[in-house]
mmCIF file of C-alpha atoms and ligand atoms in Angstrom:
data_model
loop_
_atom_site.group_PDB
_atom_site.id
_atom_site.type_symbol
_atom_site.label_atom_id
_atom_site.label_comp_id
_atom_site.label_asym_id
_atom_site.label_seq_id
_atom_site.Cartn_x
_atom_site.Cartn_y
_atom_site.Cartn_z
ATOM 1 C CA UNK A 9 -65.807 102.842 -33.752
ATOM 2 C CA UNK A 10 -62.567 104.229 -35.181
ATOM 3 C CA UNK A 11 -59.343 103.640 -33.312
ATOM 4 C CA UNK A 12 -56.573 106.049 -32.426
ATOM 5 C CA UNK A 13 -54.126 103.103 -32.432
ATOM 6 C CA UNK A 14 -52.490 103.129 -35.856
ATOM 7 C CA UNK A 15 -52.269 99.941 -37.908
ATOM 8 C CA UNK A 16 -48.494 100.073 -37.571
ATOM 9 C CA UNK A 17 -48.468 99.989 -33.784
ATOM 10 C CA UNK A 18 -51.020 97.169 -33.518
ATOM 11 C CA UNK A 19 -49.772 93.977 -31.928
ATOM 12 C CA UNK A 20 -51.650 90.733 -31.350
ATOM 13 C CA UNK A 21 -52.321 89.880 -27.707
ATOM 14 C CA UNK A 22 -53.789 86.446 -26.965
ATOM 15 C CA UNK A 23 -56.040 85.820 -23.971
ATOM 16 C CA UNK A 24 -53.613 83.080 -22.991
ATOM 17 C CA UNK A 25 -50.570 81.651 -24.803
ATOM 18 C CA UNK A 26 -49.752 78.119 -23.701
ATOM 19 C CA UNK A 27 -46.898 77.834 -26.204
ATOM 20 C CA UNK A 28 -44.773 80.263 -24.195
ATOM 21 C CA UNK A 29 -45.102 78.143 -21.055
ATOM 22 C CA UNK A 30 -44.278 74.983 -23.002
ATOM 23 C CA UNK A 31 -41.209 76.527 -24.622
ATOM 24 C CA UNK A 32 -39.851 77.396 -21.169
ATOM 25 C CA UNK A 33 -40.074 73.819 -19.830
ATOM 26 C CA UNK A 34 -40.057 71.791 -23.046
ATOM 27 C CA UNK A 35 -37.238 69.416 -22.112
ATOM 28 C CA UNK A 36 -38.803 68.456 -18.775
ATOM 29 C CA UNK A 37 -42.215 67.908 -20.331
ATOM 30 C CA UNK A 38 -40.932 65.975 -23.315
ATOM 31 C CA UNK A 39 -38.854 63.672 -21.155
ATOM 32 C CA UNK A 40 -41.763 63.051 -18.769
ATOM 33 C CA UNK A 41 -43.932 62.010 -21.712
ATOM 34 C CA UNK A 42 -41.125 59.891 -23.136
ATOM 35 C CA UNK A 43 -40.869 58.013 -19.832
ATOM 36 C CA UNK A 44 -44.536 57.071 -20.063
ATOM 37 C CA UNK A 45 -44.136 56.068 -23.707
ATOM 38 C CA UNK A 46 -41.178 53.876 -22.747
ATOM 39 C CA UNK A 47 -43.138 52.207 -19.959
ATOM 40 C CA UNK A 48 -46.433 51.974 -21.947
ATOM 41 C CA UNK A 49 -48.220 52.185 -18.572
ATOM 42 C CA UNK A 50 -50.892 54.589 -19.777
ATOM 43 C CA UNK A 51 -53.598 53.741 -17.252
ATOM 44 C CA UNK A 52 -52.899 54.321 -13.543
ATOM 45 C CA UNK A 53 -49.136 54.106 -13.992
ATOM 46 C CA UNK A 54 -46.913 55.025 -11.014
ATOM 47 C CA UNK A 55 -46.884 58.733 -11.952
ATOM 48 C CA UNK A 56 -50.585 58.986 -11.053
ATOM 49 C CA UNK A 57 -49.942 58.003 -7.425
ATOM 50 C CA UNK A 58 -46.830 60.185 -7.297
ATOM 51 C CA UNK A 59 -48.798 63.185 -8.545
ATOM 52 C CA UNK A 60 -51.654 62.484 -6.131
ATOM 53 C CA UNK A 61 -49.219 62.481 -3.207
ATOM 54 C CA UNK A 62 -47.548 65.695 -4.336
ATOM 55 C CA UNK A 63 -50.914 67.342 -4.926
ATOM 56 C CA UNK A 64 -52.310 66.356 -1.523
ATOM 57 C CA UNK A 65 -49.260 67.787 0.135
ATOM 58 C CA UNK A 66 -49.505 71.006 -1.946
ATOM 59 C CA UNK A 67 -53.194 71.349 -1.161
ATOM 60 C CA UNK A 68 -52.724 70.478 2.550
ATOM 61 C CA UNK A 69 -55.208 67.607 2.424
ATOM 62 C CA UNK A 70 -54.769 64.008 3.492
ATOM 63 C CA UNK A 71 -55.862 62.614 0.127
ATOM 64 C CA UNK A 72 -55.971 63.645 -3.511
ATOM 65 C CA UNK A 73 -57.432 61.362 -6.168
ATOM 66 C CA UNK A 74 -56.616 61.966 -9.829
ATOM 67 C CA UNK A 75 -59.669 61.926 -12.078
ATOM 68 C CA UNK A 76 -60.577 62.548 -15.697
ATOM 69 C CA UNK A 77 -61.678 66.202 -15.459
ATOM 70 C CA UNK A 78 -62.836 68.911 -13.108
ATOM 71 C CA UNK A 79 -66.400 68.079 -14.115
ATOM 72 C CA UNK A 80 -65.938 64.444 -13.120
ATOM 73 C CA UNK A 81 -64.243 65.534 -9.886
ATOM 74 C CA UNK A 82 -67.495 67.309 -8.933
ATOM 75 C CA UNK A 83 -69.659 64.419 -10.113
ATOM 76 C CA UNK A 84 -67.620 61.858 -8.177
ATOM 77 C CA UNK A 85 -67.685 63.971 -5.026
ATOM 78 C CA UNK A 86 -71.486 64.171 -5.264
ATOM 79 C CA UNK A 87 -71.797 60.446 -5.990
ATOM 80 C CA UNK A 88 -69.595 59.520 -3.039
ATOM 81 C CA UNK A 89 -71.983 61.435 -0.785
ATOM 82 C CA UNK A 90 -74.922 59.608 -2.408
ATOM 83 C CA UNK A 91 -76.398 62.891 -3.543
ATOM 84 C CA UNK A 92 -78.892 62.327 -6.341
ATOM 85 C CA UNK A 93 -82.590 62.016 -7.057
ATOM 86 C CA UNK A 94 -84.756 64.240 -4.871
ATOM 87 C CA UNK A 95 -81.782 66.092 -3.358
ATOM 88 C CA UNK A 96 -80.927 69.760 -3.672
ATOM 89 C CA UNK A 97 -77.498 71.347 -3.967
ATOM 90 C CA UNK A 98 -76.947 75.058 -3.399
ATOM 91 C CA UNK A 99 -74.492 76.836 -5.668
ATOM 92 C CA UNK A 100 -73.649 80.011 -7.553
ATOM 93 C CA UNK A 101 -75.316 80.937 -10.838
ATOM 94 C CA UNK A 102 -72.149 82.755 -11.895
ATOM 95 C CA UNK A 103 -69.786 79.930 -12.774
ATOM 96 C CA UNK A 104 -68.828 77.700 -15.672
ATOM 97 C CA UNK A 105 -71.714 75.393 -16.587
ATOM 98 C CA UNK A 106 -69.791 72.290 -15.403
ATOM 99 C CA UNK A 107 -70.616 73.101 -11.776
ATOM 100 C CA UNK A 108 -74.301 72.876 -12.583
ATOM 101 C CA UNK A 109 -74.033 70.034 -15.101
ATOM 102 C CA UNK A 110 -72.410 67.842 -12.466
ATOM 103 C CA UNK A 111 -75.243 68.457 -9.998
ATOM 104 C CA UNK A 112 -77.852 67.632 -12.645
ATOM 105 C CA UNK A 113 -75.950 64.594 -13.920
ATOM 106 C CA UNK A 114 -75.807 63.275 -10.368
ATOM 107 C CA UNK A 115 -79.620 63.479 -10.477
ATOM 108 C CA UNK A 116 -79.951 66.363 -8.014
ATOM 109 C CA UNK A 117 -81.498 69.800 -8.366
ATOM 110 C CA UNK A 118 -79.335 72.935 -8.390
ATOM 111 C CA UNK A 119 -80.585 75.768 -6.198
ATOM 112 C CA UNK A 120 -79.035 79.118 -6.984
ATOM 113 C CA UNK A 121 -77.944 81.811 -4.561
ATOM 114 C CA UNK A 122 -76.912 85.220 -5.915
ATOM 115 C CA UNK A 123 -73.332 86.531 -5.822
ATOM 116 C CA UNK A 124 -71.443 89.329 -4.116
ATOM 117 C CA UNK A 125 -70.915 91.971 -6.803
ATOM 118 C CA UNK A 126 -67.367 92.691 -5.595
ATOM 119 C CA UNK A 127 -65.907 89.178 -5.577
ATOM 120 C CA UNK A 128 -68.407 87.507 -7.965
ATOM 121 C CA UNK A 129 -68.618 84.634 -5.460
ATOM 122 C CA UNK A 130 -71.704 83.234 -3.739
ATOM 123 C CA UNK A 131 -73.241 85.463 -1.013
ATOM 124 C CA UNK A 132 -73.103 83.463 2.222
ATOM 125 C CA UNK A 133 -75.825 85.498 3.946
ATOM 126 C CA UNK A 134 -78.381 84.419 1.332
ATOM 127 C CA UNK A 135 -77.668 80.700 1.623
ATOM 128 C CA UNK A 136 -79.546 79.785 4.778
ATOM 129 C CA UNK A 137 -82.982 80.747 3.532
ATOM 130 C CA UNK A 138 -82.569 78.288 0.622
ATOM 131 C CA UNK A 139 -81.895 75.339 2.921
ATOM 132 C CA UNK A 140 -84.655 72.792 3.429
ATOM 133 C CA UNK A 141 -84.924 69.077 4.162
ATOM 134 C CA UNK A 142 -83.814 68.194 0.648
ATOM 135 C CA UNK A 143 -80.619 70.248 0.789
ATOM 136 C CA UNK A 144 -77.598 67.951 0.889
ATOM 137 C CA UNK A 145 -74.651 70.150 -0.078
ATOM 138 C CA UNK A 146 -73.323 73.594 -0.925
ATOM 139 C CA UNK A 147 -70.883 74.028 -3.811
ATOM 140 C CA UNK A 148 -69.117 77.362 -3.454
ATOM 141 C CA UNK A 149 -67.116 78.224 -6.573
ATOM 142 C CA UNK A 150 -63.791 80.043 -6.146
ATOM 143 C CA UNK A 151 -64.331 82.126 -9.226
ATOM 144 C CA UNK A 152 -61.499 83.572 -11.310
ATOM 145 C CA UNK A 153 -58.945 82.376 -8.727
ATOM 146 C CA UNK A 154 -60.336 83.940 -5.545
ATOM 147 C CA UNK A 155 -61.900 81.906 -2.737
ATOM 148 C CA UNK A 156 -65.506 82.359 -1.722
ATOM 149 C CA UNK A 157 -66.066 83.535 1.861
ATOM 150 C CA UNK A 158 -65.705 80.060 3.365
ATOM 151 C CA UNK A 159 -66.080 80.619 7.129
ATOM 152 C CA UNK A 160 -69.788 81.525 7.088
ATOM 153 C CA UNK A 161 -70.435 78.827 4.478
ATOM 154 C CA UNK A 162 -68.767 76.149 6.618
ATOM 155 C CA UNK A 163 -70.652 77.359 9.666
ATOM 156 C CA UNK A 164 -74.042 77.176 7.912
ATOM 157 C CA UNK A 165 -73.185 73.700 6.574
ATOM 158 C CA UNK A 166 -72.216 72.485 10.029
ATOM 159 C CA UNK A 167 -75.362 73.915 11.603
ATOM 160 C CA UNK A 168 -77.599 72.142 9.066
ATOM 161 C CA UNK A 169 -75.453 69.018 8.734
ATOM 162 C CA UNK A 170 -74.893 69.402 5.017
ATOM 163 C CA UNK A 171 -71.708 68.896 2.997
ATOM 164 C CA UNK A 172 -69.441 71.437 1.341
ATOM 165 C CA UNK A 173 -67.792 70.689 -2.001
ATOM 166 C CA UNK A 174 -65.406 73.426 -3.083
ATOM 167 C CA UNK A 175 -65.301 74.018 -6.829
ATOM 168 C CA UNK A 176 -61.642 75.032 -6.927
ATOM 169 C CA UNK A 177 -61.277 74.431 -10.681
ATOM 170 C CA UNK A 178 -60.048 78.002 -11.203
ATOM 171 C CA UNK A 179 -58.246 78.403 -7.922
ATOM 172 C CA UNK A 180 -55.330 76.036 -7.409
ATOM 173 C CA UNK A 181 -52.886 77.748 -5.040
ATOM 174 C CA UNK A 182 -55.405 80.356 -3.880
ATOM 175 C CA UNK A 183 -55.705 80.908 -0.136
ATOM 176 C CA UNK A 184 -58.478 81.963 2.233
ATOM 177 C CA UNK A 185 -57.250 83.153 5.635
ATOM 178 C CA UNK A 186 -54.018 81.190 5.024
ATOM 179 C CA UNK A 187 -55.915 77.994 4.159
ATOM 180 C CA UNK A 188 -55.484 76.475 0.719
ATOM 181 C CA UNK A 189 -58.407 76.409 -1.694
ATOM 182 C CA UNK A 190 -59.914 72.944 -1.836
ATOM 183 C CA UNK A 191 -58.804 72.019 1.689
ATOM 184 C CA UNK A 192 -61.631 73.589 3.684
ATOM 185 C CA UNK A 193 -64.770 71.703 2.675
ATOM 186 C CA UNK A 194 -65.525 67.981 2.624
ATOM 187 C CA UNK A 195 -64.065 67.958 -0.885
ATOM 188 C CA UNK A 196 -62.004 70.229 -3.092
ATOM 189 C CA UNK A 197 -62.445 69.698 -6.837
ATOM 190 C CA UNK A 198 -59.809 70.852 -9.315
ATOM 191 C CA UNK A 199 -59.469 71.003 -13.089
ATOM 192 C CA UNK A 200 -56.336 70.578 -15.202
ATOM 193 C CA UNK A 201 -57.976 71.852 -18.382
ATOM 194 C CA UNK A 202 -55.001 73.112 -20.449
ATOM 195 C CA UNK A 203 -55.618 76.827 -19.875
ATOM 196 C CA UNK A 204 -56.060 76.479 -16.107
ATOM 197 C CA UNK A 205 -53.247 77.765 -13.866
ATOM 198 C CA UNK A 206 -52.056 74.157 -13.611
ATOM 199 C CA UNK A 207 -52.966 72.809 -17.027
ATOM 200 C CA UNK A 208 -52.423 69.371 -18.521
ATOM 201 C CA UNK A 209 -52.196 68.352 -22.161
ATOM 202 C CA UNK A 210 -55.893 67.563 -22.272
ATOM 203 C CA UNK A 211 -58.586 66.908 -19.704
ATOM 204 C CA UNK A 212 -57.782 66.032 -16.119
ATOM 205 C CA UNK A 213 -58.935 66.766 -12.594
ATOM 206 C CA UNK A 214 -58.425 66.058 -8.908
ATOM 207 C CA UNK A 215 -60.613 65.407 -5.899
ATOM 208 C CA UNK A 216 -58.974 66.416 -2.604
ATOM 209 C CA UNK A 217 -60.337 65.415 0.797
ATOM 210 C CA UNK A 218 -59.372 64.563 4.364
ATOM 211 C CA UNK A 219 -61.657 61.601 5.001
ATOM 212 C CA UNK A 220 -60.105 58.126 4.552
ATOM 213 C CA UNK A 221 -63.522 56.633 3.928
ATOM 214 C CA UNK A 222 -64.594 59.112 1.255
ATOM 215 C CA UNK A 223 -61.197 58.916 -0.450
ATOM 216 C CA UNK A 224 -61.529 55.133 -0.647
ATOM 217 C CA UNK A 225 -64.951 55.558 -2.223
ATOM 218 C CA UNK A 226 -63.678 58.048 -4.802
ATOM 219 C CA UNK A 227 -60.871 55.611 -5.745
ATOM 220 C CA UNK A 228 -63.562 53.004 -6.374
ATOM 221 C CA UNK A 229 -66.019 55.295 -8.133
ATOM 222 C CA UNK A 230 -63.394 56.443 -10.654
ATOM 223 C CA UNK A 231 -62.976 52.831 -11.803
ATOM 224 C CA UNK A 232 -66.683 52.089 -12.325
ATOM 225 C CA UNK A 233 -67.231 51.452 -8.618
ATOM 226 C CA UNK A 234 -65.269 48.193 -8.689
ATOM 227 C CA UNK A 235 -63.473 46.531 -5.787
ATOM 228 C CA UNK A 236 -62.097 43.933 -5.998
ATOM 229 C CA UNK A 237 -61.710 43.803 -9.763
ATOM 230 C CA UNK A 238 -64.885 42.639 -11.549
ATOM 231 C CA UNK A 239 -67.061 43.172 -8.461
ATOM 232 C CA UNK A 240 -69.120 46.355 -8.311
ATOM 233 C CA UNK A 241 -70.591 47.157 -4.917
ATOM 234 C CA UNK A 242 -71.371 50.715 -6.089
ATOM 235 C CA UNK A 243 -72.004 52.296 -9.485
ATOM 236 C CA UNK A 244 -69.168 54.524 -10.647
ATOM 237 C CA UNK A 245 -67.790 55.875 -13.910
ATOM 238 C CA UNK A 246 -64.646 55.577 -16.006
ATOM 239 C CA UNK A 247 -63.046 58.612 -14.428
ATOM 240 C CA UNK A 248 -59.298 58.086 -14.130
ATOM 241 C CA UNK A 249 -56.496 60.597 -14.653
ATOM 242 C CA UNK A 250 -54.171 59.477 -17.508
ATOM 243 C CA UNK A 251 -50.587 58.580 -16.662
ATOM 244 C CA UNK A 252 -49.324 60.972 -19.366
ATOM 245 C CA UNK A 253 -51.266 63.834 -17.802
ATOM 246 C CA UNK A 254 -49.981 62.958 -14.337
ATOM 247 C CA UNK A 255 -46.382 62.804 -15.581
ATOM 248 C CA UNK A 256 -46.645 66.286 -17.096
ATOM 249 C CA UNK A 257 -48.543 67.716 -14.133
ATOM 250 C CA UNK A 258 -45.827 66.482 -11.727
ATOM 251 C CA UNK A 259 -43.346 68.708 -13.563
ATOM 252 C CA UNK A 260 -45.723 71.654 -13.775
ATOM 253 C CA UNK A 261 -46.692 71.490 -10.097
ATOM 254 C CA UNK A 262 -43.112 72.499 -9.314
ATOM 255 C CA UNK A 263 -43.744 75.854 -11.000
ATOM 256 C CA UNK A 264 -47.249 76.594 -9.788
ATOM 257 C CA UNK A 265 -46.304 79.047 -7.021
ATOM 258 C CA UNK A 266 -43.982 80.945 -9.339
ATOM 259 C CA UNK A 267 -46.658 81.088 -12.043
ATOM 260 C CA UNK A 268 -49.326 82.253 -9.580
ATOM 261 C CA UNK A 269 -46.957 84.939 -8.280
ATOM 262 C CA UNK A 270 -46.344 86.137 -11.833
ATOM 263 C CA UNK A 271 -50.086 86.245 -12.467
ATOM 264 C CA UNK A 272 -50.498 88.343 -9.310
ATOM 265 C CA UNK A 273 -47.773 90.745 -10.488
ATOM 266 C CA UNK A 274 -49.346 91.101 -13.931
ATOM 267 C CA UNK A 275 -52.739 91.673 -12.315
ATOM 268 C CA UNK A 276 -51.315 94.371 -10.016
ATOM 269 C CA UNK A 277 -49.807 96.108 -13.009
ATOM 270 C CA UNK A 278 -53.152 96.229 -14.828
ATOM 271 C CA UNK A 279 -54.923 97.398 -11.681
ATOM 272 C CA UNK A 280 -52.386 100.126 -10.943
ATOM 273 C CA UNK A 281 -52.448 101.455 -14.496
ATOM 274 C CA UNK A 282 -56.232 101.360 -14.810
ATOM 275 C CA UNK A 283 -57.203 102.634 -11.373
ATOM 276 C CA UNK A 284 -58.153 106.096 -12.652
ATOM 277 C CA UNK A 285 -60.239 104.771 -15.516
ATOM 278 C CA UNK A 286 -63.991 104.561 -15.714
ATOM 279 C CA UNK A 287 -64.133 100.825 -15.075
ATOM 280 C CA UNK A 288 -63.956 98.488 -12.109
ATOM 281 C CA UNK A 289 -60.803 96.429 -11.606
ATOM 282 C CA UNK A 290 -60.843 93.136 -9.635
ATOM 283 C CA UNK A 291 -61.439 93.453 -5.937
ATOM 284 C CA UNK A 292 -59.153 91.230 -3.894
ATOM 285 C CA UNK A 293 -60.843 90.597 -0.556
ATOM 286 C CA UNK A 294 -58.327 91.293 2.240
ATOM 287 C CA UNK A 295 -58.273 87.748 3.655
ATOM 288 C CA UNK A 296 -57.747 86.195 0.227
ATOM 289 C CA UNK A 297 -54.710 85.299 -1.834
ATOM 290 C CA UNK A 298 -55.977 85.556 -5.421
ATOM 291 C CA UNK A 299 -54.303 83.516 -8.173
ATOM 292 C CA UNK A 300 -55.809 85.396 -11.123
ATOM 293 C CA UNK A 301 -56.796 82.526 -13.317
ATOM 294 C CA UNK A 302 -58.704 85.325 -15.025
ATOM 295 C CA UNK A 303 -58.350 89.103 -14.788
ATOM 296 C CA UNK A 304 -61.894 90.387 -15.014
ATOM 297 C CA UNK A 305 -62.957 94.013 -15.241
ATOM 298 C CA UNK A 306 -66.459 95.391 -15.073
ATOM 299 C CA UNK A 307 -67.354 98.105 -17.550
ATOM 300 C CA UNK A 308 -70.430 99.766 -19.012
ATOM 301 C CA UNK A 309 -70.654 99.382 -22.803
ATOM 302 C CA UNK A 310 -68.845 96.074 -22.376
ATOM 303 C CA UNK A 311 -69.818 94.739 -25.783
ATOM 304 C CA UNK A 312 -68.548 97.844 -27.575
ATOM 305 C CA UNK A 313 -65.252 97.547 -25.705
ATOM 306 C CA UNK A 314 -64.980 93.927 -26.844
ATOM 307 C CA UNK A 315 -65.424 95.050 -30.450
ATOM 308 C CA UNK A 316 -62.789 97.733 -29.987
ATOM 309 C CA UNK A 317 -60.271 95.340 -28.407
ATOM 310 C CA UNK A 318 -60.823 92.733 -31.105
ATOM 311 C CA UNK A 319 -60.483 95.342 -33.857
ATOM 312 C CA UNK A 320 -57.106 96.075 -32.327
ATOM 313 C CA UNK A 321 -56.053 92.392 -32.254
ATOM 314 C CA UNK A 322 -56.575 91.936 -28.531
ATOM 315 C CA UNK A 323 -58.210 88.712 -27.515
ATOM 316 C CA UNK A 324 -60.740 88.975 -24.695
ATOM 317 C CA UNK A 325 -63.664 86.880 -23.442
ATOM 318 C CA UNK A 326 -66.728 86.922 -21.249
ATOM 319 C CA UNK A 327 -66.813 84.501 -18.319
ATOM 320 C CA UNK A 328 -69.829 84.097 -18.341
ATOM 321 C CA UNK A 329 -72.349 85.751 -20.679
ATOM 322 C CA UNK A 330 -75.362 83.704 -19.497
ATOM 323 C CA UNK A 331 -75.899 83.249 -15.759
ATOM 324 C CA UNK A 332 -76.515 79.545 -15.321
ATOM 325 C CA UNK A 333 -80.040 79.821 -13.865
ATOM 326 C CA UNK A 334 -81.184 81.169 -17.250
ATOM 327 C CA UNK A 335 -79.793 78.305 -19.357
ATOM 328 C CA UNK A 336 -82.350 76.696 -21.635
ATOM 329 C CA UNK A 337 -81.700 73.169 -20.363
ATOM 330 C CA UNK A 338 -82.609 74.343 -16.845
ATOM 331 C CA UNK A 339 -85.914 75.959 -17.827
ATOM 332 C CA UNK A 340 -87.703 73.229 -15.823
ATOM 333 C CA UNK A 341 -86.390 74.934 -12.681
ATOM 334 C CA UNK A 342 -88.487 77.987 -13.615
ATOM 335 C CA UNK A 343 -85.971 80.685 -12.799
ATOM 336 C CA UNK A 344 -86.569 83.914 -14.685
ATOM 337 C CA UNK A 345 -84.691 87.092 -15.428
ATOM 338 C CA UNK A 346 -84.562 89.317 -12.349
ATOM 339 C CA UNK A 347 -84.373 86.410 -9.885
ATOM 340 C CA UNK A 348 -80.613 86.749 -9.307
ATOM 341 C CA UNK A 349 -79.870 90.355 -10.226
ATOM 342 C CA UNK A 350 -76.171 90.529 -9.322
ATOM 343 C CA UNK A 351 -75.278 87.467 -11.367
ATOM 344 C CA UNK A 352 -77.323 88.813 -14.256
ATOM 345 C CA UNK A 353 -75.626 92.223 -14.067
ATOM 346 C CA UNK A 354 -72.172 90.623 -13.868
ATOM 347 C CA UNK A 355 -72.961 88.566 -16.975
ATOM 348 C CA UNK A 356 -73.661 91.812 -18.864
ATOM 349 C CA UNK A 357 -70.782 93.928 -17.564
ATOM 350 C CA UNK A 358 -67.728 91.742 -17.001
ATOM 351 C CA UNK A 359 -64.840 91.178 -19.371
ATOM 352 C CA UNK A 360 -61.715 89.003 -19.088
ATOM 353 C CA UNK A 361 -58.495 90.613 -20.303
ATOM 354 C CA UNK A 362 -55.396 88.685 -21.428
ATOM 355 C CA UNK A 363 -53.470 87.316 -18.471
ATOM 356 C CA UNK A 364 -50.895 84.549 -18.162
ATOM 357 C CA UNK A 365 -47.517 84.342 -16.407
ATOM 358 C CA UNK A 366 -45.539 85.100 -19.563
ATOM 359 C CA UNK A 367 -47.540 88.113 -20.804
ATOM 360 C CA UNK A 368 -45.118 91.000 -21.468
ATOM 361 C CA UNK A 369 -45.238 94.574 -20.215
ATOM 362 C CA UNK A 370 -45.450 95.700 -23.836
ATOM 363 C CA UNK A 371 -48.569 93.561 -24.330
ATOM 364 C CA UNK A 372 -50.156 94.784 -21.102
ATOM 365 C CA UNK A 373 -49.387 98.421 -21.968
ATOM 366 C CA UNK A 374 -50.966 97.887 -25.361
ATOM 367 C CA UNK A 375 -54.122 96.439 -23.756
ATOM 368 C CA UNK A 376 -54.289 99.315 -21.256
ATOM 369 C CA UNK A 377 -53.747 101.981 -23.918
ATOM 370 C CA UNK A 378 -56.344 100.438 -26.182
ATOM 371 C CA UNK A 379 -58.870 100.519 -23.328
ATOM 372 C CA UNK A 380 -57.958 104.149 -22.566
ATOM 373 C CA UNK A 381 -58.403 104.936 -26.219
ATOM 374 C CA UNK A 382 -61.881 103.367 -26.159
ATOM 375 C CA UNK A 383 -62.928 105.193 -23.009
ATOM 376 C CA UNK A 384 -61.780 108.561 -24.319
ATOM 377 C CA UNK A 385 -63.668 108.027 -27.595
ATOM 378 C CA UNK A 386 -66.830 106.806 -25.834
ATOM 379 C CA UNK A 387 -66.767 109.736 -23.361
ATOM 380 C CA UNK A 388 -66.690 112.302 -26.185
HETATM 381 C C1 PLP B 18 -65.570 76.801 -12.160
HETATM 382 C C2 PLP B 18 -65.337 75.549 -12.952
HETATM 383 N N1 PLP B 18 -65.883 74.401 -12.541
HETATM 384 C C3 PLP B 18 -65.684 73.248 -13.190
HETATM 385 C C4 PLP B 18 -64.911 73.198 -14.327
HETATM 386 C C5 PLP B 18 -64.809 71.906 -15.050
HETATM 387 O O1 PLP B 18 -63.509 71.493 -15.273
HETATM 388 P P1 PLP B 18 -63.154 70.586 -16.540
HETATM 389 O O2 PLP B 18 -63.173 71.454 -17.745
HETATM 390 O O3 PLP B 18 -61.785 70.072 -16.222
HETATM 391 O O4 PLP B 18 -64.147 69.506 -16.624
HETATM 392 C C6 PLP B 18 -64.302 74.371 -14.788
HETATM 393 C C7 PLP B 18 -63.397 74.411 -15.934
HETATM 394 O O5 PLP B 18 -63.531 74.272 -17.048
HETATM 395 C C8 PLP B 18 -64.534 75.584 -14.100
HETATM 396 O O6 PLP B 18 -64.000 76.727 -14.523
#
């Protein structure tokens, strides 16, 4: 498809640009890393505990345990609840694969419940009919930075005496009815993957919870299940958060509210400027505070729009092109196309546009104009 945007006016817009964030806080980050280098305390140095305390207080939970990734946060939460062989865990098919991989790696079976087309989060009213004697937990995913509808989920879990593990990997700082993401279930699991709203310099994650007993177990499970040293009453993994990551994340946590606010402003700008267009902008549910980890539109001819944006140097992505129930490695579960229609439709129609706290108005205007350009060509 030809473009009305001339070669001269083309600019490059990345999906996310971590260098801009780093440039803004370089001295703080560099000195935090230098402190760890000076101490050489790379494993469970004092910054890990300091970050855990700050994180628990930010998240409004009693405990927060630093772990090696968001994936391991989910796995450790499941392990601490002794969820494994023969157990079932209910979750959303429209998520990053890690949610599902953790359930399978714990030895349990994922059971998928379709999503609400407006929020892309799990539909609470469909959960109960999937509960049986084997069901041990529900993992709602707070997709793109917006919380799932937690009240009905918590109520169903209470009624059936099953656990709730929030996958808050994309939603640090998000709120549901004034409650922080990750603080409502038995566990909240977070990711510090570099491009997340609170991103480290590599992999990292956090398990938040209010139970003293479960927190103690997670502390053990992240060091192979050992306590005291060299004695292993339970089987864990090597799942610690690095001291270097913790030292950097301490500094970044101080900016998280500002960064989330900027993301919200950038999202509002897109939404305002695109409200008349033939596409669907993100729907923020009225009781939610969205943190726009991703800004996702829904549009017909999505793949042609991707081509058009890329031809005009705009980076974009699909989160996620394959709903997880249709992944090859899960074929043993015998889901087929048509089983979860909303997740399948979302996988075909959604598109993530560039968003990050430092994105400029010029870049956003360029994205918006390039989309308008596409829609006017495709309507003619
Ligand atoms: C929804 C969701 N769950 C889990 C994860 C896993 O986190 P990590 O990449 O830190 O293992 C991610 C992020 O990548 C995610 O987006």
